[in-house]
mmCIF file of C-alpha atoms in Angstrom:
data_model
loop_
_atom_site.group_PDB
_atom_site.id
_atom_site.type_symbol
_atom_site.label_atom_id
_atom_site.label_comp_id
_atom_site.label_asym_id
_atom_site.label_seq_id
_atom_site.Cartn_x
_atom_site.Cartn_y
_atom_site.Cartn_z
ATOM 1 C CA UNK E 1 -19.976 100.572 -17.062
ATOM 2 C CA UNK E 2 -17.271 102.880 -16.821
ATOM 3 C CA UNK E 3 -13.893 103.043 -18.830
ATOM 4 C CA UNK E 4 -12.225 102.576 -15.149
ATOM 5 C CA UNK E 5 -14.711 99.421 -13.978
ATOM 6 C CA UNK E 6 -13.661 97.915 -17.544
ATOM 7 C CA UNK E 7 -10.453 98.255 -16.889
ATOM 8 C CA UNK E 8 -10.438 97.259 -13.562
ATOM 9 C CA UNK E 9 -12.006 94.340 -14.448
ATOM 10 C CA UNK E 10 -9.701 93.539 -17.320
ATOM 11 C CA UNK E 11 -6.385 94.084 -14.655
ATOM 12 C CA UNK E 12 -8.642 91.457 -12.244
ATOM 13 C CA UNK E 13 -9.222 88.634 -14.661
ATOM 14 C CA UNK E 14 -5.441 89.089 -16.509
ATOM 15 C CA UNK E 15 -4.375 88.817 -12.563
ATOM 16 C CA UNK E 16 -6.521 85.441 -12.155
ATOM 17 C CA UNK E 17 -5.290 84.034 -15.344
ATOM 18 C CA UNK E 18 -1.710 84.694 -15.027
ATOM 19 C CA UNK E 19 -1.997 83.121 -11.497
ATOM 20 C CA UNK E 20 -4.025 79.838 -13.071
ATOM 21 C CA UNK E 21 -1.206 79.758 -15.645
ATOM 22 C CA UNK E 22 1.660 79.808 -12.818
ATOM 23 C CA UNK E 23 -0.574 77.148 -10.813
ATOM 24 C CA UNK E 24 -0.324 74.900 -13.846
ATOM 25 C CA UNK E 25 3.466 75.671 -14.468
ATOM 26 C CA UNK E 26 4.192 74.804 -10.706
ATOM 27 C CA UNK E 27 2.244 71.637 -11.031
ATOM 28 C CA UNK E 28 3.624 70.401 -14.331
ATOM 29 C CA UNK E 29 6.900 70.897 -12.437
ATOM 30 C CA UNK E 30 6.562 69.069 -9.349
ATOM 31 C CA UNK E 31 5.150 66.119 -11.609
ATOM 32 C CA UNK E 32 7.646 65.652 -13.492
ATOM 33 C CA UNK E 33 10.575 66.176 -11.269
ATOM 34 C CA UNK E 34 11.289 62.725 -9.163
ATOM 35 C CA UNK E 35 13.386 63.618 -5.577
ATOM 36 C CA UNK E 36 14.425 60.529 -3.535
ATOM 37 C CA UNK E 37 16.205 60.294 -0.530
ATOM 38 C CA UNK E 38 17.723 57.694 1.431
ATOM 39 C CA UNK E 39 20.794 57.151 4.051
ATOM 40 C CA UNK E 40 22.665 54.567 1.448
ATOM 41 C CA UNK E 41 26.233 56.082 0.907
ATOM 42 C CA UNK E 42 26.647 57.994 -2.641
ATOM 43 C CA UNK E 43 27.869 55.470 -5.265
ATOM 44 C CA UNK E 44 26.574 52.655 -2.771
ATOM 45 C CA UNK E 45 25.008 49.714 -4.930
ATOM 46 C CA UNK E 46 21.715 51.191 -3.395
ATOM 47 C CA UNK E 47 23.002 54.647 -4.894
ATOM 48 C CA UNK E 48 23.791 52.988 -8.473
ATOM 49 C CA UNK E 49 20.034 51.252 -8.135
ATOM 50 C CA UNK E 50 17.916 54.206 -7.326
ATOM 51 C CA UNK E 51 19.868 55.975 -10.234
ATOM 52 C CA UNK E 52 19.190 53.146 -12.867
ATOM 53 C CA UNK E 53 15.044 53.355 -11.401
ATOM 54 C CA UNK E 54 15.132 57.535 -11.992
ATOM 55 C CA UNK E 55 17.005 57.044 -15.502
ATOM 56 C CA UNK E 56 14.233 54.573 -16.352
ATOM 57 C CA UNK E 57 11.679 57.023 -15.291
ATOM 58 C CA UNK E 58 12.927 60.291 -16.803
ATOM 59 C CA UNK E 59 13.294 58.369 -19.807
ATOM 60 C CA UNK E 60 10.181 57.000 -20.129
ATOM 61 C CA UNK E 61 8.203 60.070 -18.836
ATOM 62 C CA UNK E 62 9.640 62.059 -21.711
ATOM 63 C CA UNK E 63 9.182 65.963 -21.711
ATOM 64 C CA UNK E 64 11.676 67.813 -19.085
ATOM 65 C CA UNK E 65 11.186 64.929 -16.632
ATOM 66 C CA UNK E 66 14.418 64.908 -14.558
ATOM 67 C CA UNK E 67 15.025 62.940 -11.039
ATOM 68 C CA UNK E 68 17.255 64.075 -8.306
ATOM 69 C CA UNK E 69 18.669 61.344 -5.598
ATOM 70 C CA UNK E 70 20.275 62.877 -1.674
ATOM 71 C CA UNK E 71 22.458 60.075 -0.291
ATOM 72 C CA UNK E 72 24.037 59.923 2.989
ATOM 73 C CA UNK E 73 21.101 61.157 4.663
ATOM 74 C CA UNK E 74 21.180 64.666 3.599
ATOM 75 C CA UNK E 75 17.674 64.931 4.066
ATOM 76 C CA UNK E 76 17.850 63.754 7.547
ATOM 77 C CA UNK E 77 16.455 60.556 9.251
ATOM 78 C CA UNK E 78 14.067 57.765 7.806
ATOM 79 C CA UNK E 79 11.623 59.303 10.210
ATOM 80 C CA UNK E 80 11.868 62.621 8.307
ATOM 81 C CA UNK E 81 12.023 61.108 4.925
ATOM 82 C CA UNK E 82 8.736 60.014 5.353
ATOM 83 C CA UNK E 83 7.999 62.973 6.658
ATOM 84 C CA UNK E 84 9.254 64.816 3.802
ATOM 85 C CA UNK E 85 7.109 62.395 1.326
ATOM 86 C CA UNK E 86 4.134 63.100 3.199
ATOM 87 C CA UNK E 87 4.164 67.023 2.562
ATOM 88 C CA UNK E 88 5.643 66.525 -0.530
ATOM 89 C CA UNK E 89 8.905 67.628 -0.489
ATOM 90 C CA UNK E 90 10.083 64.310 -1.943
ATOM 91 C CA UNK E 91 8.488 61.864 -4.034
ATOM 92 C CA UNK E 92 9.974 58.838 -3.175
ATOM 93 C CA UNK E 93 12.910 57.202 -0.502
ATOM 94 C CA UNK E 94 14.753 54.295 -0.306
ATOM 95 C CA UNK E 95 14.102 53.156 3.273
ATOM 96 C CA UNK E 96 14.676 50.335 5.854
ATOM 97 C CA UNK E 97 12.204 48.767 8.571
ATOM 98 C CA UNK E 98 12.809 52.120 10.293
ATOM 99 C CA UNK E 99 11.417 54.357 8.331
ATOM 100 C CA UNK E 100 8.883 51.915 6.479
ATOM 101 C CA UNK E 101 6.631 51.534 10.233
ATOM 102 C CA UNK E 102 6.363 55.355 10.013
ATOM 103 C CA UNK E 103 4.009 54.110 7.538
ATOM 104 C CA UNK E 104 2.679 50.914 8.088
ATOM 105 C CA UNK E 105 3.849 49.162 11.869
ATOM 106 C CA UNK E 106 2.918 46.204 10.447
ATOM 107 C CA UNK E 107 6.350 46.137 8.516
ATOM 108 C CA UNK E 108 8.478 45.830 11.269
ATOM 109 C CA UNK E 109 7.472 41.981 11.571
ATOM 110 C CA UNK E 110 10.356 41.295 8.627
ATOM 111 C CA UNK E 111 13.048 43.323 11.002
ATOM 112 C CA UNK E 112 12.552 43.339 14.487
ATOM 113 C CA UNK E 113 12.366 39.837 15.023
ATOM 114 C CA UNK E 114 16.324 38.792 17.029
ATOM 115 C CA UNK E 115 17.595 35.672 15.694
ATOM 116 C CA UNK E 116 14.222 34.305 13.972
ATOM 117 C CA UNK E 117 15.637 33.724 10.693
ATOM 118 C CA UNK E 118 18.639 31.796 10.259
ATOM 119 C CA UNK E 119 19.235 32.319 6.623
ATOM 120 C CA UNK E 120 18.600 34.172 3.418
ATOM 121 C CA UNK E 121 16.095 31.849 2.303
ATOM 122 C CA UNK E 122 13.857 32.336 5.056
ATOM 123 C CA UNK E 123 13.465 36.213 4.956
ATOM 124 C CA UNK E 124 12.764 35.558 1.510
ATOM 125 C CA UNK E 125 9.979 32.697 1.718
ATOM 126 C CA UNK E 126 8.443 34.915 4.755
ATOM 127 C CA UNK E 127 8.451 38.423 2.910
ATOM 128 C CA UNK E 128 7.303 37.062 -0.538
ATOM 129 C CA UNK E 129 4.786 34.986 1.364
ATOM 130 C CA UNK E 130 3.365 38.709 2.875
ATOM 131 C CA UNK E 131 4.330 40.886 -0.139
ATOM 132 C CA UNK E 132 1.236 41.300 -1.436
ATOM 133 C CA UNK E 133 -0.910 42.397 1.609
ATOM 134 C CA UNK E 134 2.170 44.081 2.886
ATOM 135 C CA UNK E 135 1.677 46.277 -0.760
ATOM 136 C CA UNK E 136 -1.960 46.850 -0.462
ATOM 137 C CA UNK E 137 -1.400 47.759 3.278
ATOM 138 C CA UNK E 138 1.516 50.253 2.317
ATOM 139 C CA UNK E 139 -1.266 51.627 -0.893
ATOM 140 C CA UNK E 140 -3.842 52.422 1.838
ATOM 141 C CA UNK E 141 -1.498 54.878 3.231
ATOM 142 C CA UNK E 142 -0.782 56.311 0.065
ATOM 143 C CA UNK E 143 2.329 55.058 -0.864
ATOM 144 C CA UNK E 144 3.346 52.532 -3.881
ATOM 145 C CA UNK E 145 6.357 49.545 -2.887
ATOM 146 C CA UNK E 146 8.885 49.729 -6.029
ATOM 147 C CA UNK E 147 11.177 47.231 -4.852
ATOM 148 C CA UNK E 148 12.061 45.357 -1.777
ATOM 149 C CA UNK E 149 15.604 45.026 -0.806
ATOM 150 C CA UNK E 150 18.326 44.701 1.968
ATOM 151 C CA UNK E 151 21.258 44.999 3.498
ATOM 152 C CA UNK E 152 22.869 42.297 5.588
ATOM 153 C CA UNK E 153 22.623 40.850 8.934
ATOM 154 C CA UNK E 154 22.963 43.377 11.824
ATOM 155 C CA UNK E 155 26.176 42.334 14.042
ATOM 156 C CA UNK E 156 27.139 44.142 17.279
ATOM 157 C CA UNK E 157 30.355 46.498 17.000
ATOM 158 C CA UNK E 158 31.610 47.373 20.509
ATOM 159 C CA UNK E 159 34.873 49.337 21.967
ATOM 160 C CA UNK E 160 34.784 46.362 24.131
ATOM 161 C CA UNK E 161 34.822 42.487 23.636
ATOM 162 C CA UNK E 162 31.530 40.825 24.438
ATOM 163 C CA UNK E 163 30.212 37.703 23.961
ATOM 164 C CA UNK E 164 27.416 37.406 25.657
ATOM 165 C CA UNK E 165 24.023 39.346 26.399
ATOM 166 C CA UNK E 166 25.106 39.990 29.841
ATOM 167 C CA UNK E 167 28.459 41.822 28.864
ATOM 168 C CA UNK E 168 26.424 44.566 27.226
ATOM 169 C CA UNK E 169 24.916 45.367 29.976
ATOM 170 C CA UNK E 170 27.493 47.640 31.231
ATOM 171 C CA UNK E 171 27.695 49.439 27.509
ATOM 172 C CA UNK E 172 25.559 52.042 25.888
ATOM 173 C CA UNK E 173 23.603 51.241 22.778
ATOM 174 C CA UNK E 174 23.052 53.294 19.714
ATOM 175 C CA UNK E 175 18.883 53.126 19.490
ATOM 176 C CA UNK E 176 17.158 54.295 16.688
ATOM 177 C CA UNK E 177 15.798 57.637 18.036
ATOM 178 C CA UNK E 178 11.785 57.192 16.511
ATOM 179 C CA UNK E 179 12.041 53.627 17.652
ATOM 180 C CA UNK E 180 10.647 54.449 21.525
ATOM 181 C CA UNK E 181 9.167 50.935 22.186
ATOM 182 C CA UNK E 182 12.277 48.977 21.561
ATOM 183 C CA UNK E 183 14.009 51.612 24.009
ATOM 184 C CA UNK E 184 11.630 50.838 26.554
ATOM 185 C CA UNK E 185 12.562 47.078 26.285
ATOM 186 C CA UNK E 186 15.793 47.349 25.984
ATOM 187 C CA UNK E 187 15.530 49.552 29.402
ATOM 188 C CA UNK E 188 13.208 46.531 30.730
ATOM 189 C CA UNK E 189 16.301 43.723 30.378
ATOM 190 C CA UNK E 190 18.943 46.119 32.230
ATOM 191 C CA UNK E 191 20.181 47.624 28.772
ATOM 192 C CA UNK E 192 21.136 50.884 28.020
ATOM 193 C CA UNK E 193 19.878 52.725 24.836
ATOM 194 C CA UNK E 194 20.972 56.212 23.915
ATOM 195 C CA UNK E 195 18.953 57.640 20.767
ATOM 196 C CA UNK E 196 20.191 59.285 17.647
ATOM 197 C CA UNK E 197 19.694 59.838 14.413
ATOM 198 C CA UNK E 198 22.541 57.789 12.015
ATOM 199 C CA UNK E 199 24.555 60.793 11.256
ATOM 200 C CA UNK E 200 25.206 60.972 14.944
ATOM 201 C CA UNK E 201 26.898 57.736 15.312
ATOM 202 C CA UNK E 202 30.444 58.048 13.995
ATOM 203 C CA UNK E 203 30.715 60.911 16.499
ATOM 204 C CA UNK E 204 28.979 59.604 19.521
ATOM 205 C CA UNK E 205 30.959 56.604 19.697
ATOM 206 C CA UNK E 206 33.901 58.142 19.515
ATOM 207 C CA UNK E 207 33.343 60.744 22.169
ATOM 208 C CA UNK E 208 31.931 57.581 24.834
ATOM 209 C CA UNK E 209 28.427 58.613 24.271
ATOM 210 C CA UNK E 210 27.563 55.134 23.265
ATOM 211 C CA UNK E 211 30.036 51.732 23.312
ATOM 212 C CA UNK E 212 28.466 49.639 21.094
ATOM 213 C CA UNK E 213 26.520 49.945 17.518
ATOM 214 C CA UNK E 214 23.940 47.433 16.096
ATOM 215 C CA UNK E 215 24.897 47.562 11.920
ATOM 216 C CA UNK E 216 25.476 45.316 9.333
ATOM 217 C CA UNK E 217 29.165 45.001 8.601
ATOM 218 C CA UNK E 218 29.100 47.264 4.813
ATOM 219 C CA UNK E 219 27.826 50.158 7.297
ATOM 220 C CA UNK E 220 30.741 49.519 10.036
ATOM 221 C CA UNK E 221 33.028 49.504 6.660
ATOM 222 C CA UNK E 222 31.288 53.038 4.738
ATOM 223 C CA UNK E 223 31.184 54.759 7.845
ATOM 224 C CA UNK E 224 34.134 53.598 9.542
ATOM 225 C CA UNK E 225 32.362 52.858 12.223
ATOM 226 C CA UNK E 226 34.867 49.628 13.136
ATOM 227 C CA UNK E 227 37.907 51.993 13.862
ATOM 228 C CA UNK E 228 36.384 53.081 16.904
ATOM 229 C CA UNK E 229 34.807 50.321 18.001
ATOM 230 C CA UNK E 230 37.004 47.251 16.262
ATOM 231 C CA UNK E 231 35.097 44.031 17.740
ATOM 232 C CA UNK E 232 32.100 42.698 16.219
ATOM 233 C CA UNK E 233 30.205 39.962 17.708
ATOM 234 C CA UNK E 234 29.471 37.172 15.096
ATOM 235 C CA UNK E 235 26.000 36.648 15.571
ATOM 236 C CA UNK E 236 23.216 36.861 12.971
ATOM 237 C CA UNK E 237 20.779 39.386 15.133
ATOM 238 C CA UNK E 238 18.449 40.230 12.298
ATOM 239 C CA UNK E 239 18.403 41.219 8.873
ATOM 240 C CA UNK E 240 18.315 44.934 8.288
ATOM 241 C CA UNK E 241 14.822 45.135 5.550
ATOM 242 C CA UNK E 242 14.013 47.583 3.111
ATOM 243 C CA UNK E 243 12.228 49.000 0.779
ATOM 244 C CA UNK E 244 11.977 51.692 -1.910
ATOM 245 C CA UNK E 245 8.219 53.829 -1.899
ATOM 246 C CA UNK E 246 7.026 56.606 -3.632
ATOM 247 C CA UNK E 247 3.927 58.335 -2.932
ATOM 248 C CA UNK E 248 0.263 57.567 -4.794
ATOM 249 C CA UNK E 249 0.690 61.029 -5.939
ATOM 250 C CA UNK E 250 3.948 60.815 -7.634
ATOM 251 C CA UNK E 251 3.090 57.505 -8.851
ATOM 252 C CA UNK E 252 -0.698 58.679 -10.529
ATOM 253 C CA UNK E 253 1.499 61.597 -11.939
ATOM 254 C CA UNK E 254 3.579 58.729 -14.553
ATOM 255 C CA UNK E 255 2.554 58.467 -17.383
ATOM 256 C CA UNK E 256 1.543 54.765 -17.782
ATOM 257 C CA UNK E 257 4.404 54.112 -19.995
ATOM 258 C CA UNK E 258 6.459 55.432 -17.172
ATOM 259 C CA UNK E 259 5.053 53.337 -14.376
ATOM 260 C CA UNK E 260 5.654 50.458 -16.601
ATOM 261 C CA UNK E 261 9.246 51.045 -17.476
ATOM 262 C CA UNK E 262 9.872 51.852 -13.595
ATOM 263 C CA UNK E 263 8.175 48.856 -12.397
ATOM 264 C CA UNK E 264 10.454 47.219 -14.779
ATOM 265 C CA UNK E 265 14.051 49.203 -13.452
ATOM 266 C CA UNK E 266 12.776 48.532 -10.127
ATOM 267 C CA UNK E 267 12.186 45.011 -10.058
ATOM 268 C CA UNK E 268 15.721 44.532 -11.537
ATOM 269 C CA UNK E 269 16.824 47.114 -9.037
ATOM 270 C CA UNK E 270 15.407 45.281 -5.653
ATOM 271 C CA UNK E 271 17.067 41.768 -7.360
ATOM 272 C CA UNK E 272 20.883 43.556 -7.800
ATOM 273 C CA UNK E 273 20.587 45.024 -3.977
ATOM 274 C CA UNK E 274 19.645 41.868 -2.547
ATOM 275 C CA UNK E 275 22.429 40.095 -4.309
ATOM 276 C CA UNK E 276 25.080 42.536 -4.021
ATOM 277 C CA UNK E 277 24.311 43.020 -0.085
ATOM 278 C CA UNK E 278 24.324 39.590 0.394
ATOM 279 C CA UNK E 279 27.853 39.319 -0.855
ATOM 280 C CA UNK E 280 28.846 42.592 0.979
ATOM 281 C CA UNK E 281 28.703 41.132 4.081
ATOM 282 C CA UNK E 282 31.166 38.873 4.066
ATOM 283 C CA UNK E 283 33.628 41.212 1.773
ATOM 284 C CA UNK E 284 33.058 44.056 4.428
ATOM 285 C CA UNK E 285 33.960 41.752 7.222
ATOM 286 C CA UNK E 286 37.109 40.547 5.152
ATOM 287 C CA UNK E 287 38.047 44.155 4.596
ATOM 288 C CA UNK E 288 37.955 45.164 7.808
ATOM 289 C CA UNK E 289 39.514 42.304 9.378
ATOM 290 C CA UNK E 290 43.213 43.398 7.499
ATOM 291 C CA UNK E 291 42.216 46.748 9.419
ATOM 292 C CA UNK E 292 41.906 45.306 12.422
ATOM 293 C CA UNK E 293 38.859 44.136 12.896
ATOM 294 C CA UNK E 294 38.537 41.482 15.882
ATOM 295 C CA UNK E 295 35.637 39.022 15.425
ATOM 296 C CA UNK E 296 34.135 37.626 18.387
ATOM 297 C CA UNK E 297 32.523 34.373 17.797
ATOM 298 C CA UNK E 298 30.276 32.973 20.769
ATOM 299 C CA UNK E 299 30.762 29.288 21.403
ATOM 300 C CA UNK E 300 27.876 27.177 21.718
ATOM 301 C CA UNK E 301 26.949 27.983 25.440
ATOM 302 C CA UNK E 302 26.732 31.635 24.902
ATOM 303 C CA UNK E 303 24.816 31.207 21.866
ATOM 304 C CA UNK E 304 22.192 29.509 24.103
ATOM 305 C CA UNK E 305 22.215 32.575 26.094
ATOM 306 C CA UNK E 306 21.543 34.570 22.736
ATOM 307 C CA UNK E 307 18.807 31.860 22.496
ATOM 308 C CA UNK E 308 17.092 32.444 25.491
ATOM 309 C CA UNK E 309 17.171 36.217 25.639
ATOM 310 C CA UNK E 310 15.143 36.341 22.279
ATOM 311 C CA UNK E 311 12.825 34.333 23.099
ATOM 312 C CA UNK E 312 12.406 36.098 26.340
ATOM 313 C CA UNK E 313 12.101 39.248 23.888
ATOM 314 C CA UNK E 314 9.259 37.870 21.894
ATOM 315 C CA UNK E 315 6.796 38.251 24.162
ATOM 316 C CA UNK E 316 7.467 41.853 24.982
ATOM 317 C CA UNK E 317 7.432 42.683 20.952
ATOM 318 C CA UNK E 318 4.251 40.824 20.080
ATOM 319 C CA UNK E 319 1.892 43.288 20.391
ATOM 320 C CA UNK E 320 4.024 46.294 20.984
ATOM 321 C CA UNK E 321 6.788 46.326 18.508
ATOM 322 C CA UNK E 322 5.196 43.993 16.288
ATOM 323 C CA UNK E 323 1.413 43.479 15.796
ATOM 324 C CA UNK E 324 -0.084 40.617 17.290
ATOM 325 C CA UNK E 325 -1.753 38.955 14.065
ATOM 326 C CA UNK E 326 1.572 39.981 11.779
ATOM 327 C CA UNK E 327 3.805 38.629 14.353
ATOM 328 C CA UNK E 328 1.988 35.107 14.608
ATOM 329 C CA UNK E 329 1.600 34.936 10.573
ATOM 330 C CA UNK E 330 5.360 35.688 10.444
ATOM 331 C CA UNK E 331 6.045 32.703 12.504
ATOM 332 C CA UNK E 332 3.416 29.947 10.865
ATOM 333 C CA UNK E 333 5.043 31.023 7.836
ATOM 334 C CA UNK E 334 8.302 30.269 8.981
ATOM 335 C CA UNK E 335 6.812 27.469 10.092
ATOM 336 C CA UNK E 336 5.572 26.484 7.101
ATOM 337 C CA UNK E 337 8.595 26.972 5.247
ATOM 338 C CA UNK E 338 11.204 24.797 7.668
ATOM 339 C CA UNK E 339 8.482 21.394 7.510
ATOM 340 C CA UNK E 340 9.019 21.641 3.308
ATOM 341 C CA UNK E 341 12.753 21.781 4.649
ATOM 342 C CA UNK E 342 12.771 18.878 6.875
ATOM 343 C CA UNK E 343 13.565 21.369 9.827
#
């Protein structure tokens, strides 16, 4: 061999090596650095929550572990969060219903159900009741459920006063822009849906694109959504669901002290944003009232209206919105739960 094919060879495998080295660098890096995103408002109780989780984790994990949250959406939509998961430019997101049926469609049986549940108690019976297969569903798709959580009841804020389903009919509604199936019912009853991403909102309605905004009253407050459109219709529509995931990957990537202490932070976590939302609602609706908030309270014949328009909707979201066997195990469940109740 020749004092050039030595060399040569020497420059080749110092090349390969220094390459395997950066490969390992790179990968110890993105393992132990934790990026979650979610549309919760900075300093939000959801904020302070995923904060106390990634403490818990960075802690635990040890080393140069450090965790990064983006609020407000700065990563864009729940659509692109889980996009953004998926190809690994985060590791985790806090997330409602929206987002959550970008992975498992299933999911939307706990959300997109108008004027099912008439109290706390019954989300919570229902989703503990499907928690588990709900989990193993979401760990087939490669993600790991943290904590579940939520936000308060979606209400309908509009320019106009309304009080019953007919009234909107003349409005346009803010539609989430991945969610195509409820746009096509919507379309069906002689609504109008305009799609957008949340960040487009605050604008939207106050240029006339859209009239009225489906949110629960601490989002009308944060985003000031209730100056513009200052009447909310006091009706319980549906609870807004969520959820915080990370991927399998980031999760196999803890250390098993760290999945411990994180399973820990985010069990206490999911607790402290149910609670807290729970109160928010009414305290946002307070606050907003000495601003000039007008509520809008349907009397008992336009509440029958409300009535009969969801269950008219049922039909259209088993199956399509919904699927057919987590739709009718939502409802014996419910069903379930009102008999112990004497309902």
């Amino acid at each position: 061999m020749t004092p050039c094919s030595i060399l040569r060879r020497q420059l080749l495998c110092a090349s390969l090596c220094g390459m395997a080295l950066l490969s390992v660098g790179t990968a110890h890096a993105a393992s132990n650095t934790l990026r979650i995103g979610t549309l919760a408002p900075k300093n939000s109780v959801y904020h302070r929550q995923l904060q106390a989780v990634g403490e818990a984790w960075r802690t635990a994990q040890g080393g140069d572990a450090k965790y990064l949250i983006y609020p407000d959406g700065s990563q864009g939509g729940e659509a692109e969060l889980v996009r953004r998961m998926r190809i690994g430019q985060l590791q985790g997101a806090l997330i409602s219903v929206v987002g959550l049926r970008e992975i498992e469609p299933s999911i939307a049986a706990l959300q997109n159900l108008p004027l099912l549940f008439k109290n706390w108690e019954e989300v919570d019976y229902v989703r503990e009741k499907m928690r588990a297969s709900m989990e193993k569903k979401f760990l087939s798709k490669g993600f790991v459920v943290l904590a579940w959580g939520d936000s308060g009841w979606v209400r309908f804020f509009s320019k106009e006063p309304a009080f019953r389903p007919a009234d909107y009919k003349t409005m346009k509604f803010f539609a989430w822009g991945s969610e195509f199936e409820q746009q096509d019912i919507m379309k069906s009853l002689g609504y109008t849906p305009v799609p957008l991403e949340t960040s487009d909102i605050l604008p939207a309605i106050q240029t006339g694109m859209i009239n009225v905004v489906p949110s629960t009253p601490y989002f009308a407050l944060a985003s000031q959504i209730y100056t513009t459109a200052p009447n909310m219709l006091e009706i319980n529509w549906a609870p807004i669901v969520g959820a915080l995931v990370v991927t399998q990957k980031a999760w196999d990537a803890m250390s098993p002290v760290a999945q411990q202490a994180v399973r820990a932070a985010s069990d206490k976590a999911g607790l402290e944003m149910r609670t807290q939302a729970r109160l928010e609602v009414d305290e946002a609706v307070a606050a907003m009232k000495k601003r000039g908030l007008i509520v809008n309270k349907p009397n008992a014949e336009q509440m029958k209206e409300w009535a009969d328009l969801a269950d008219r909707l049922y039909p259209r979201i088993r199956g399509h919105m919904v699927p057919a066997d987590t739709f009718d195990e939502v409802f014996a469940h419910l069903k379930a739960y009102r008999a112990t109740q004497g309902k």
